[in-house]
Structures are given as structure tokens and as C-alpha cells.
Coordinates of C-alpha atoms and ligand atoms in Angstrom, one line a residue:
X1 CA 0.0 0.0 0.0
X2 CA 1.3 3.7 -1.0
X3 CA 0.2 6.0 1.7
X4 CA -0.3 9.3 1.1
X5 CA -2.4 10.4 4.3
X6 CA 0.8 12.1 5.8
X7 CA -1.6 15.2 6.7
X8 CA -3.7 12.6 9.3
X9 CA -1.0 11.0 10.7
X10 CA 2.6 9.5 9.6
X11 CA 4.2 6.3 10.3
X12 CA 6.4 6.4 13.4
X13 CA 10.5 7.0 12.6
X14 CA 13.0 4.6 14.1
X15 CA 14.6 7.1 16.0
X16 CA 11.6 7.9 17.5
X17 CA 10.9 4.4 18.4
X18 CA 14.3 3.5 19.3
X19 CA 14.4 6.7 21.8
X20 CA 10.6 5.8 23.0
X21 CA 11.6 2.1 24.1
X22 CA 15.0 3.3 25.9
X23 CA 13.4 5.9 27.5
X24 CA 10.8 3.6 28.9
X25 CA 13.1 1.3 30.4
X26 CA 15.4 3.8 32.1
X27 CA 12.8 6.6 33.2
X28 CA 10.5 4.4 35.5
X29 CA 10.2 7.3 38.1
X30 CA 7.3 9.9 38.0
X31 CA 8.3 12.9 37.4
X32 CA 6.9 14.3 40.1
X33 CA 8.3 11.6 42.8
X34 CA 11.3 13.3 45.4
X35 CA 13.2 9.9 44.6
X36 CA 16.2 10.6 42.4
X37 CA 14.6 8.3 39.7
X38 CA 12.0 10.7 39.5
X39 CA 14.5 13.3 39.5
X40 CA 16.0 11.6 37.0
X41 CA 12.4 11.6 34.5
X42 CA 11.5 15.0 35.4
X43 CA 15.6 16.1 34.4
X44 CA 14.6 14.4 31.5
X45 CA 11.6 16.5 30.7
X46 CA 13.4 19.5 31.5
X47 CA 16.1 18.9 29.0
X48 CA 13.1 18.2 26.2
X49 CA 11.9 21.5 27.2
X50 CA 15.1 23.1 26.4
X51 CA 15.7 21.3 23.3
X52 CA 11.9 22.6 21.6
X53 CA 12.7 26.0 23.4
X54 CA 15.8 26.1 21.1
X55 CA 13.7 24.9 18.2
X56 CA 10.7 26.9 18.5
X57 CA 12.9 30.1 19.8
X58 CA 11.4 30.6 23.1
X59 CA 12.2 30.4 27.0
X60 CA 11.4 26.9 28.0
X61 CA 9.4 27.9 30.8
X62 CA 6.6 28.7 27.9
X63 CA 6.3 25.0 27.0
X64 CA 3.5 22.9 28.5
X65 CA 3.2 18.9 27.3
X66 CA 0.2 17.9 26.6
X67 CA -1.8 14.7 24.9
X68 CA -2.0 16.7 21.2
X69 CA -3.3 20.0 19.5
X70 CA -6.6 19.2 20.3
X71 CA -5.9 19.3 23.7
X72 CA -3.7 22.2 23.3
X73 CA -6.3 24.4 21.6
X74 CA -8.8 23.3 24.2
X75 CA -6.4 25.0 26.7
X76 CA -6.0 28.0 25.2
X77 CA -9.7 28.7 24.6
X78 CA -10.5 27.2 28.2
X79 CA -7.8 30.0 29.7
X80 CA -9.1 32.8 27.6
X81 CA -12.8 32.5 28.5
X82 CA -11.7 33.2 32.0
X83 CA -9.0 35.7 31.5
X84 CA -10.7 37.7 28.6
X85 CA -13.5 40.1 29.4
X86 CA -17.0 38.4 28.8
X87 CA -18.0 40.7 25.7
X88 CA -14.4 39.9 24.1
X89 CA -15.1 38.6 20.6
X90 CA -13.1 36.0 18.7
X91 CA -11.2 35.7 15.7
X92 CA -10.6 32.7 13.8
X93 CA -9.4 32.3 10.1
X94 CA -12.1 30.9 8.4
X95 CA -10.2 27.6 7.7
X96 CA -8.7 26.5 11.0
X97 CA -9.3 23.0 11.8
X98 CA -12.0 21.5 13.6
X99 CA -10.4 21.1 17.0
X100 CA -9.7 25.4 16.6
X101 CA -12.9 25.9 15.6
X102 CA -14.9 23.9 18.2
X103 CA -12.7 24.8 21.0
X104 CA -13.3 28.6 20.2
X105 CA -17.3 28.2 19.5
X106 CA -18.1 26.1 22.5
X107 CA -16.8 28.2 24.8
X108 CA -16.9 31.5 23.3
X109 CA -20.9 30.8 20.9
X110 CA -21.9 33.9 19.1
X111 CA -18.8 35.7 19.7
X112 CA -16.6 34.1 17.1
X113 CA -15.8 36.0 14.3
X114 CA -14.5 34.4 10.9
X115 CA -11.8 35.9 9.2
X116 CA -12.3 35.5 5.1
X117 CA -9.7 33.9 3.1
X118 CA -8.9 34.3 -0.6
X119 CA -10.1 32.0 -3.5
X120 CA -6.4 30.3 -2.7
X121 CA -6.8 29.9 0.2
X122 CA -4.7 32.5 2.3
X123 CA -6.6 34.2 5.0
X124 CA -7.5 38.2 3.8
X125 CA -4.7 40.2 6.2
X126 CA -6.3 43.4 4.7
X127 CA -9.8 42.4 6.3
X128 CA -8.0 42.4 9.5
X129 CA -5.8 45.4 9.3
X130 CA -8.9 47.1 8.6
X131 CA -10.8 45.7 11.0
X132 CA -8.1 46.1 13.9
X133 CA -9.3 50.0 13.0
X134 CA -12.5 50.1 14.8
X135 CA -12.2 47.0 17.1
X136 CA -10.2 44.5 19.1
X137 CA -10.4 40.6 19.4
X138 CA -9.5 39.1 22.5
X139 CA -7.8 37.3 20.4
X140 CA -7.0 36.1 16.5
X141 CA -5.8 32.3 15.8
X142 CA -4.6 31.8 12.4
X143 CA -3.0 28.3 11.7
X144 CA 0.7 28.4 9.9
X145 CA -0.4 25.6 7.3
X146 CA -3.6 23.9 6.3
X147 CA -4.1 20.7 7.0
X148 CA -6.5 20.3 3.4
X149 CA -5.0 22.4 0.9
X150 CA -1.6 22.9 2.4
X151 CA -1.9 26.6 2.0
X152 CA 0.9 28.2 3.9
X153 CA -0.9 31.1 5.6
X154 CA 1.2 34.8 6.7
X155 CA 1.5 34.0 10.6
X156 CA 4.2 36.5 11.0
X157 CA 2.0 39.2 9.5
X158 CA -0.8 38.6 11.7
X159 CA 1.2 37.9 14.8
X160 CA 3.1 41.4 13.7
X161 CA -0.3 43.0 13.4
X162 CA -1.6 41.2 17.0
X163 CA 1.3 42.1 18.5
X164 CA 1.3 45.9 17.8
X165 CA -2.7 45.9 18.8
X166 CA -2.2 44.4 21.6
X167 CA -4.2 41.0 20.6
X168 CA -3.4 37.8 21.8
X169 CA -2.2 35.4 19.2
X170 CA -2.6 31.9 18.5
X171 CA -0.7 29.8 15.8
X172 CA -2.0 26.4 15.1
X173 CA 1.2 24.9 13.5
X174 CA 0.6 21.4 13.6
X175 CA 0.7 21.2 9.9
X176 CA 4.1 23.2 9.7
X177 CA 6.1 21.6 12.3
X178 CA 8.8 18.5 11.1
X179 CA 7.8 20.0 7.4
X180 CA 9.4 23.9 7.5
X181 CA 12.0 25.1 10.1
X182 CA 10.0 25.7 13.9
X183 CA 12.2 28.7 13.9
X184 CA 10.7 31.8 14.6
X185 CA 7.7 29.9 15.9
X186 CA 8.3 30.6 19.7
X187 CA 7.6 34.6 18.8
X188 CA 3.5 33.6 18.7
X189 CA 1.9 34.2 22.3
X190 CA 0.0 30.2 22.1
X191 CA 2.0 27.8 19.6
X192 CA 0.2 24.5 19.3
X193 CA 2.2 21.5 17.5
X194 CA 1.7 17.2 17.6
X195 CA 4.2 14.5 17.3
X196 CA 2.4 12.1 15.0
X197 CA 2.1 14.6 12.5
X198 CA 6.3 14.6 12.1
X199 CA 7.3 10.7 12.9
X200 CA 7.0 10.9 16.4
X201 CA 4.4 8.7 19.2
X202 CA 0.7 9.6 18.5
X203 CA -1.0 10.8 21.9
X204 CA 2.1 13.5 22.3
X205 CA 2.2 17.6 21.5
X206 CA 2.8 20.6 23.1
X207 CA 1.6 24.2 24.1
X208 CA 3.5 27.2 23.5
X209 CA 2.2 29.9 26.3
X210 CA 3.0 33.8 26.1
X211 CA 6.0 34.4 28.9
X212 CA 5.0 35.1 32.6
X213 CA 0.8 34.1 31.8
X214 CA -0.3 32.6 34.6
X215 CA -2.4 29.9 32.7
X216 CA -6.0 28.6 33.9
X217 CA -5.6 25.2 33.7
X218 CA -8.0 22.8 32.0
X219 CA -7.0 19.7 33.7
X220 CA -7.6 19.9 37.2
X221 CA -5.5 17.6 39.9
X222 CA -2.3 17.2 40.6
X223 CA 0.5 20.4 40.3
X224 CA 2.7 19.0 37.4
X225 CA 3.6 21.4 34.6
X226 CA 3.8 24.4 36.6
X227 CA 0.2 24.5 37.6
X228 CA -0.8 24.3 34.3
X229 CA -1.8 20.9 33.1
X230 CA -2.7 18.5 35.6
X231 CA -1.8 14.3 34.8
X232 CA 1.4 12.0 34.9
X233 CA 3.4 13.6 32.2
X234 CA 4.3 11.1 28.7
X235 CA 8.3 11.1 29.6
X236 CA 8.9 8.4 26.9
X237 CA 6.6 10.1 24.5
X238 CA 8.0 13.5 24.6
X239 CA 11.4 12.4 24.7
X240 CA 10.6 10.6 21.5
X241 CA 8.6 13.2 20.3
X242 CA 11.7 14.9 20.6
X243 CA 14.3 12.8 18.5
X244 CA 11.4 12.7 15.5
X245 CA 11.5 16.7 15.9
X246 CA 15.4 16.6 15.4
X247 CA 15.4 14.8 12.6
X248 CA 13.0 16.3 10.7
X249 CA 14.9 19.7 11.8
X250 CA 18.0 18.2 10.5
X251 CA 16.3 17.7 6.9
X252 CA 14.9 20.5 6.5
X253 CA 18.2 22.1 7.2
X254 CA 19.8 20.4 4.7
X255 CA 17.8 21.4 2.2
X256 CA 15.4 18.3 1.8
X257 CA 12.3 20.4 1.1
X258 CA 13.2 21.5 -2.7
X259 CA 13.6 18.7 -4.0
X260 CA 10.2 17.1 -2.5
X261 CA 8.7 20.3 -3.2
X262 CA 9.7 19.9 -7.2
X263 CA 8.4 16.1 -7.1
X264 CA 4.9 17.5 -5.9
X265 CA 4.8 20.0 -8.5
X266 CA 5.8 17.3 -11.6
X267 CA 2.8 15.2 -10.0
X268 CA 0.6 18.3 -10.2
X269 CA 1.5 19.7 -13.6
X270 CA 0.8 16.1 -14.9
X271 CA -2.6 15.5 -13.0
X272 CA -3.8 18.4 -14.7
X273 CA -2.3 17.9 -18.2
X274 CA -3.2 14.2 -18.5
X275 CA -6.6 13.8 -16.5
X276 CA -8.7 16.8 -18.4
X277 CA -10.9 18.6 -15.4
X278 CA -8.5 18.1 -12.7
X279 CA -7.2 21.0 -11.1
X280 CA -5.1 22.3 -7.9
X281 CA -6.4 23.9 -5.0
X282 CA -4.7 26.2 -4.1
X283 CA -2.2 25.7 -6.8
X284 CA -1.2 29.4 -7.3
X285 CA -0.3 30.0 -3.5
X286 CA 2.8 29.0 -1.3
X287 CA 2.0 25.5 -0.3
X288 CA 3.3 22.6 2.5
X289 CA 5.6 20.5 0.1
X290 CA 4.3 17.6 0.7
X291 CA 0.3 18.7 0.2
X292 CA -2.1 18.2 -3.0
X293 CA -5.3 19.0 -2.5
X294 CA -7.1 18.0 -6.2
X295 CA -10.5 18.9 -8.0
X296 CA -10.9 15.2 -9.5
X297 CA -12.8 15.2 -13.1
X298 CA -17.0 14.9 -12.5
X299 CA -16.6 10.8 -13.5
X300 CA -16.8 10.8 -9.5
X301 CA -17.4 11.4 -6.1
X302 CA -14.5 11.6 -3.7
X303 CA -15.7 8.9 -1.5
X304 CA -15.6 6.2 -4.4
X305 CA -12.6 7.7 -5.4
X306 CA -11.2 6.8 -2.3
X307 CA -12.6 3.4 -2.2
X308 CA -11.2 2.6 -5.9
X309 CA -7.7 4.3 -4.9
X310 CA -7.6 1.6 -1.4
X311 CA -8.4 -0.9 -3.8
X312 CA -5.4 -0.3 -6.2
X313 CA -3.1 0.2 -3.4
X314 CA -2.9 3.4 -2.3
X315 CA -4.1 5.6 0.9
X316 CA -6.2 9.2 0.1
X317 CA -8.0 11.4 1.9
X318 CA -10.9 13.2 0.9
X319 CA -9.8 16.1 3.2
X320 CA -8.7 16.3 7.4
X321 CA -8.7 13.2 9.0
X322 CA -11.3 14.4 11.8
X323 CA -14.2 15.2 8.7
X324 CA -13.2 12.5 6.7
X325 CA -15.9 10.2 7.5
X326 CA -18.6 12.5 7.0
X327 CA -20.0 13.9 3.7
X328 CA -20.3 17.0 4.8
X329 CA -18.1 19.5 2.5
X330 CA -15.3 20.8 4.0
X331 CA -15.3 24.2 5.5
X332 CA -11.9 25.0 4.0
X333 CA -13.2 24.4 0.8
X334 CA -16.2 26.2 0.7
X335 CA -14.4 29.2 2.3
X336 CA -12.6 29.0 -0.4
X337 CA -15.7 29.5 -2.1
X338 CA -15.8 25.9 -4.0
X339 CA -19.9 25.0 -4.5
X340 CA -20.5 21.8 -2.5
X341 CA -20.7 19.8 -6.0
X342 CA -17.2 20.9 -6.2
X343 CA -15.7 20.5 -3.2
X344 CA -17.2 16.2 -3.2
X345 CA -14.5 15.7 -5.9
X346 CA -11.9 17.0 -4.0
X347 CA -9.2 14.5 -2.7
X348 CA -6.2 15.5 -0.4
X349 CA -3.0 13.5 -1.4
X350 CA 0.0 14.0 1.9
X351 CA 3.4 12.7 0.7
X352 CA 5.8 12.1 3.5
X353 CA 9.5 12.6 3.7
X354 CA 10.4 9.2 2.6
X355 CA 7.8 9.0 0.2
X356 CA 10.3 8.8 -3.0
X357 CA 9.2 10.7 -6.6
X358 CA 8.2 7.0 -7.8
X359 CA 5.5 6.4 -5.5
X360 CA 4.2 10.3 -7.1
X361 CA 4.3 8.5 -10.4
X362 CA 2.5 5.2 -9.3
X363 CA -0.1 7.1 -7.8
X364 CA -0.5 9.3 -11.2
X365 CA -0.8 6.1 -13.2
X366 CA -3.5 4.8 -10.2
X367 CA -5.3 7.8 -10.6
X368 CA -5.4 7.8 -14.1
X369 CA -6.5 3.8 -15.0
X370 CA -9.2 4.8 -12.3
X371 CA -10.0 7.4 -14.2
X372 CA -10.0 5.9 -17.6
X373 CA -12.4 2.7 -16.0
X374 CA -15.0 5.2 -14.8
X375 CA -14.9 7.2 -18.5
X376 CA -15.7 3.3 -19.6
X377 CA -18.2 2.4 -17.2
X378 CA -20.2 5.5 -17.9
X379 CA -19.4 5.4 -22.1
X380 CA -20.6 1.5 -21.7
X381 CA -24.6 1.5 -20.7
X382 CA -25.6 4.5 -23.2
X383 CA -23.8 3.1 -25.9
X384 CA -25.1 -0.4 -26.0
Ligands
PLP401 N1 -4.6 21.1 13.8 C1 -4.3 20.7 12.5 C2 -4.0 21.7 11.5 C3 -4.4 19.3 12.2 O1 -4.2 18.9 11.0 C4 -4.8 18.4 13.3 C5 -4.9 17.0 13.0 O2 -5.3 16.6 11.9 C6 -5.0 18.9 14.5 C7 -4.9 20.3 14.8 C8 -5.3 18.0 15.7 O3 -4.2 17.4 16.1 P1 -4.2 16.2 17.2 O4 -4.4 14.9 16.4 O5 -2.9 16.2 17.9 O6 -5.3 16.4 18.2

């Protein structure tokens, strides 16, 4: 099987393993526990908070651990609902993902505002400069990458603009993390990111918090992280978390991006040349390298494209992993301002980093005898 899911979740990297199993064999201690092999766990931790500190380009002190960016956004909304006053609207980019989106509405409902976003896909800055001129958010979250289209978005704009109104910003950069350098990052008051997105244990991510904010913690219990999120903290998975962050780091130092980045665009400029109708989403703004997000010829639906596609051997998505199980169209798309008819042919193809340029040409021959057995199928009946 070919998988190109990436954007749901990737395949754990041997470093990550290897660093997950050592670390559960040699840090048995709580972290919280007196006894030096708790000291010894909780040293541990400390030194993982240094490392993503480095990384992210913040003081360690701002990191919290927690179970994902589900979690993490949860936090964030659940501290700003007590910390904000109660008429404080919100602003979210009309395309964050669900787990942004919910956490904002439940706990903020009818004082969410959504920010518009372009026909590719990149959120309107000028609707928000000016807007900043007759009000103020509580806050604006605008996520660094999208998760469907792989639109790179203008964080450092925003967080620019934020930071010289005085609005609290939070990056969703789950997407962006172990694909583009987390440098820079760590400059964002909330940073949320996840370890299965980049190779590393799947129940593991973090929070970035804005220095000195004394957070209102959603899980309530014992004192661990500061007072900020209560619960046994996941030594071996953030440790492992960790060593799949530093590789990926590593790559994208060296370079690794272009040449994935140039293997993406050969699959693209094909897709649309040899399957007439298809086209890019997205195509003409900065993307993830890794991301295709395709309008797929009218033959189909996406649903029984992805079925056919399993079939022949490779894993699709019709769009984030959360909505892709229901038919609903995706918000992204249709903020985007695809009609729903459009948006039920779009698939989401997520390379990985060791997805080589041959599995980009398997899947383009895949799509295309799928293609060409549909064209059949429907020729066959009204010609017989
Ligand atoms: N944010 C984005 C952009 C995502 O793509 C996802 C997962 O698909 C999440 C948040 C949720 O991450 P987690 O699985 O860690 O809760």
C-alpha cells in the first residue's frame, strides 16, 4: 500500500521508536516523585523542554506537554474564557481545523468571528488590518499551514499585526512543524504542534504559552507542569517526540524540502495535463511541500474515489482526517468558495519525507486507469 495520508497522521520513525523504548526502560520514576529516579524523569523533561525552546525560539518555561493539539487548543480557549473580558469577541481564520474551531465556539458561541480567506486559500490580512481600526479581538488564531489544501498562511503578518494591537495570538502549527523550520515559531503568544504529524508517538504535543501568563488550567488535579496541566506527564513520548522533531529539523536544514517540493509540482503539472478537469487547489499560492489537494474530473465522487484508490493500493483522503468520514463539504473548501458539487471531488494526497518521486508517479498512473475505467463504465450502458 502507497500511503499518502501524511496530513492525518505518519508512520512512526526509528529514531523515534528506538528513543521511545529506551526511554521507557530507564525513566521508571514519575516525574513528580522526590526519589532521584523521578529526578531523574523530570531532568529528563526539562532537557526536552530546552531542546523545543531552542527549536521553537522561546524560554522553556513557555512550553506545557500535553496529549495533542486538540488538547492544546482546548487549553487556550478554556484559559481565555476566564481571563478575557465576557463581551471579548473571537477571531478565527475561516479555515482553521475543527479542534480550533470547536474549542473557540463552544466556549466562546456567538462571539466568534470568521476571518475571510482568498479564492487560494490565504486568510484576507487586509480584512484584518482594517478591521483592527475600529475594534479588538480578544484574540485572532490563524493556523501556519492547512491541513486540506496545504496553504501556507502569513502568521508572522498577523502575529506582527496582533502584537502591535495588543491581541493575543494563537498559531495552530501542527501542519508546519517537522515540514518547515520551527524557527521563529516561539515569537507567537499560544503555539500548538503534535508529534504524529512529524514521525514521532501519536497521543504527544505541546503548548507554546506567552512568557509570565499565569495559565487557567483545564486539567484539574495534581501540580505537574507548573500548575498548568494536571496528569502523569508522557516522559517516553515527549522524549521521542523529541528525536522525530530533530530529525526532521535536521532535513529541512539540509535542504530536503526542494527537491520534494519539485516532485509535488511534476505530480501536479501532470494530474492536470493528463486527467482533463482536474485541477489544484490552491495551486497558485505557497504550499506545504508535501500537500495536494485535487479537484478530480466529474466521473466521481471523492468517496468512491477513495474506495477505488484503497483498492489499487494506495491511501487518500478526501480532506482532514477528523471530517473525513462524514460527507459533509469541508469548511476549507467552501471558504474558499468551491460550491459543494465541487468540493465532493476534491481529494487530499499527503506525501511524507520518505515518500520517494516514484510512489508520485505510481499514484498518477493509479489515478489515471481509475479514471479511464469510470470514462468506460459510464461510455458503456448508453452506448449499448
Ligand atoms: N490542527 C491541525 C492543522 C491538524 O491537521 C490536526 C490533525 O489533523 C490537529 C490540529 C489536531 O491534532 P491532534 O491529532 O494532535 O489532536
Amino acid at each position: 500500500m502507497l500511503y499518502f495520508d501524511h496530513n492525518a497522521t505518519t508512520p512512526m520513525l526509528p529514531e523515534a521508536r528506538e528513543v521511545w523504548l529506551e526511554a521507557t526502560e530507564k525513566f521508571i520514576g514519575n516525574p513528580s516523585s522526590p526519589h532521584r529516579l523521578g529526578q531523574r524523569a523530570d531532568a529528563a523533561l526539562q532537557a526536552a523542554r530546552e531542546e523545543l525552546a531552542g527549536h521553537l525560539g522561546c524560554d522553556a518555561m513557555d512550553i506545557v506537554w500535553t496529549s495533542g493539539a486538540t488538547e492544546s487548543a482546548n487549553a487556550v480557549f478554556h484559559h481565555l474564557v476566564q481571563t478575557l473580558p465576557s463581551d471579548s469577541p473571537i477571531w478565527l481564520s475561516s479555515i482553521e481545523h475543527p479542534c480550533v474551531m470547536a474549542a473557540a465556539t463552544g466556549r466562546f458561541p456567538g462571539r466568534v468571528v470568521l476571518m475571510p480567506v482568498t479564492h487560494v486559500g490565504v486568510v484576507e490580512v487586509g480584512w484584518l488590518r482594517e478591521r483592527f481600526k475600529i475594534e479588538k479581538p480578544g484574540a485572532v488564531a490563524l493556523m501556519a499551514a492547512n491541513n486540506e489544501t496545504g496553504v501556507l498562511q502569513p502568521c508572522s503578518e498577523v502575529r506582527d499585526l496582533c502584537g502591535e494591537a495588543g491581541v493575543i495570538f494563537l498559531c495552530d502549527a501542527v501542519q508546519w512543524v517537522g515540514k518547515l523550520p520551527a524557527r521563529g515559531l516561539g515569537a507567537c503568544d499560544f503555539v500548538s504542534g503534535s508529534a504524529h504529524k512529524f514521525g514521532g508517538p501519536r497521543g504527544v504535543g505541546f503548548l507554546k504559552c506567552p512568557s509570565g501568563t499565569r495559565m487557567k488550567p483545564m486539567l484539574l488535579g495534581g501540580g505537574q507542569e507548573d500548575g498548568r496541566r494536571a496528569g502523569t506527564e508522557n516522559v517516553a513520548g515527549v522524549l521521542s517526540m523529541l528525536a522525530a522533531l530533530a530529525v526532521r529539523e535536521k532535513a529541512i536544514a539540509s535542504s530536503g524540502t526542494s527537491e520534494r517540493e519539485s516532485w509535488r509540482r511534476e505530480f501536479e503539472l501532470r494530474l492536470v495535463a493528463e486527467l482533463p478537469g482536474c485541477e489544484i487547489i490552491g495551486g497558485m499560492s505557497p504550499r506545504l511541500w508535501n500537500t495536494v489537494s485535487a479537484l478530480m474530473p466529474e466521473a466521481d465522487c471523492q468517496r468512491r474515489w477513495v474506495v477505488k484508490l484503497d483498492r489499487f493500493g494506495f491511501a487518500v483522503s478526501t480532506g482532514s482526517a477528523c471530517s473525513s468520514g462524514k460527507e459533509e463539504p469541508s469548511h476549507v473548501l467552501a471558504a474558499m468558495g468551491l460550491a459543494p458539487g465541487q468540493a465532493g471531488r476534491v481529494l487530499r494526497f499527503s506525501s511524507g519525507w520518505e515518500t520517494p518521486r516514484e510512489d508520485w508517479a505510481a499514484l498518477l498512473a493509479g489515478l489515471k486507469q481509475i479514471n479511464s475505467l469510470v470514462a468506460n463504465a459510464a461510455v458503456g450502458p448508453a452506448s449499448s
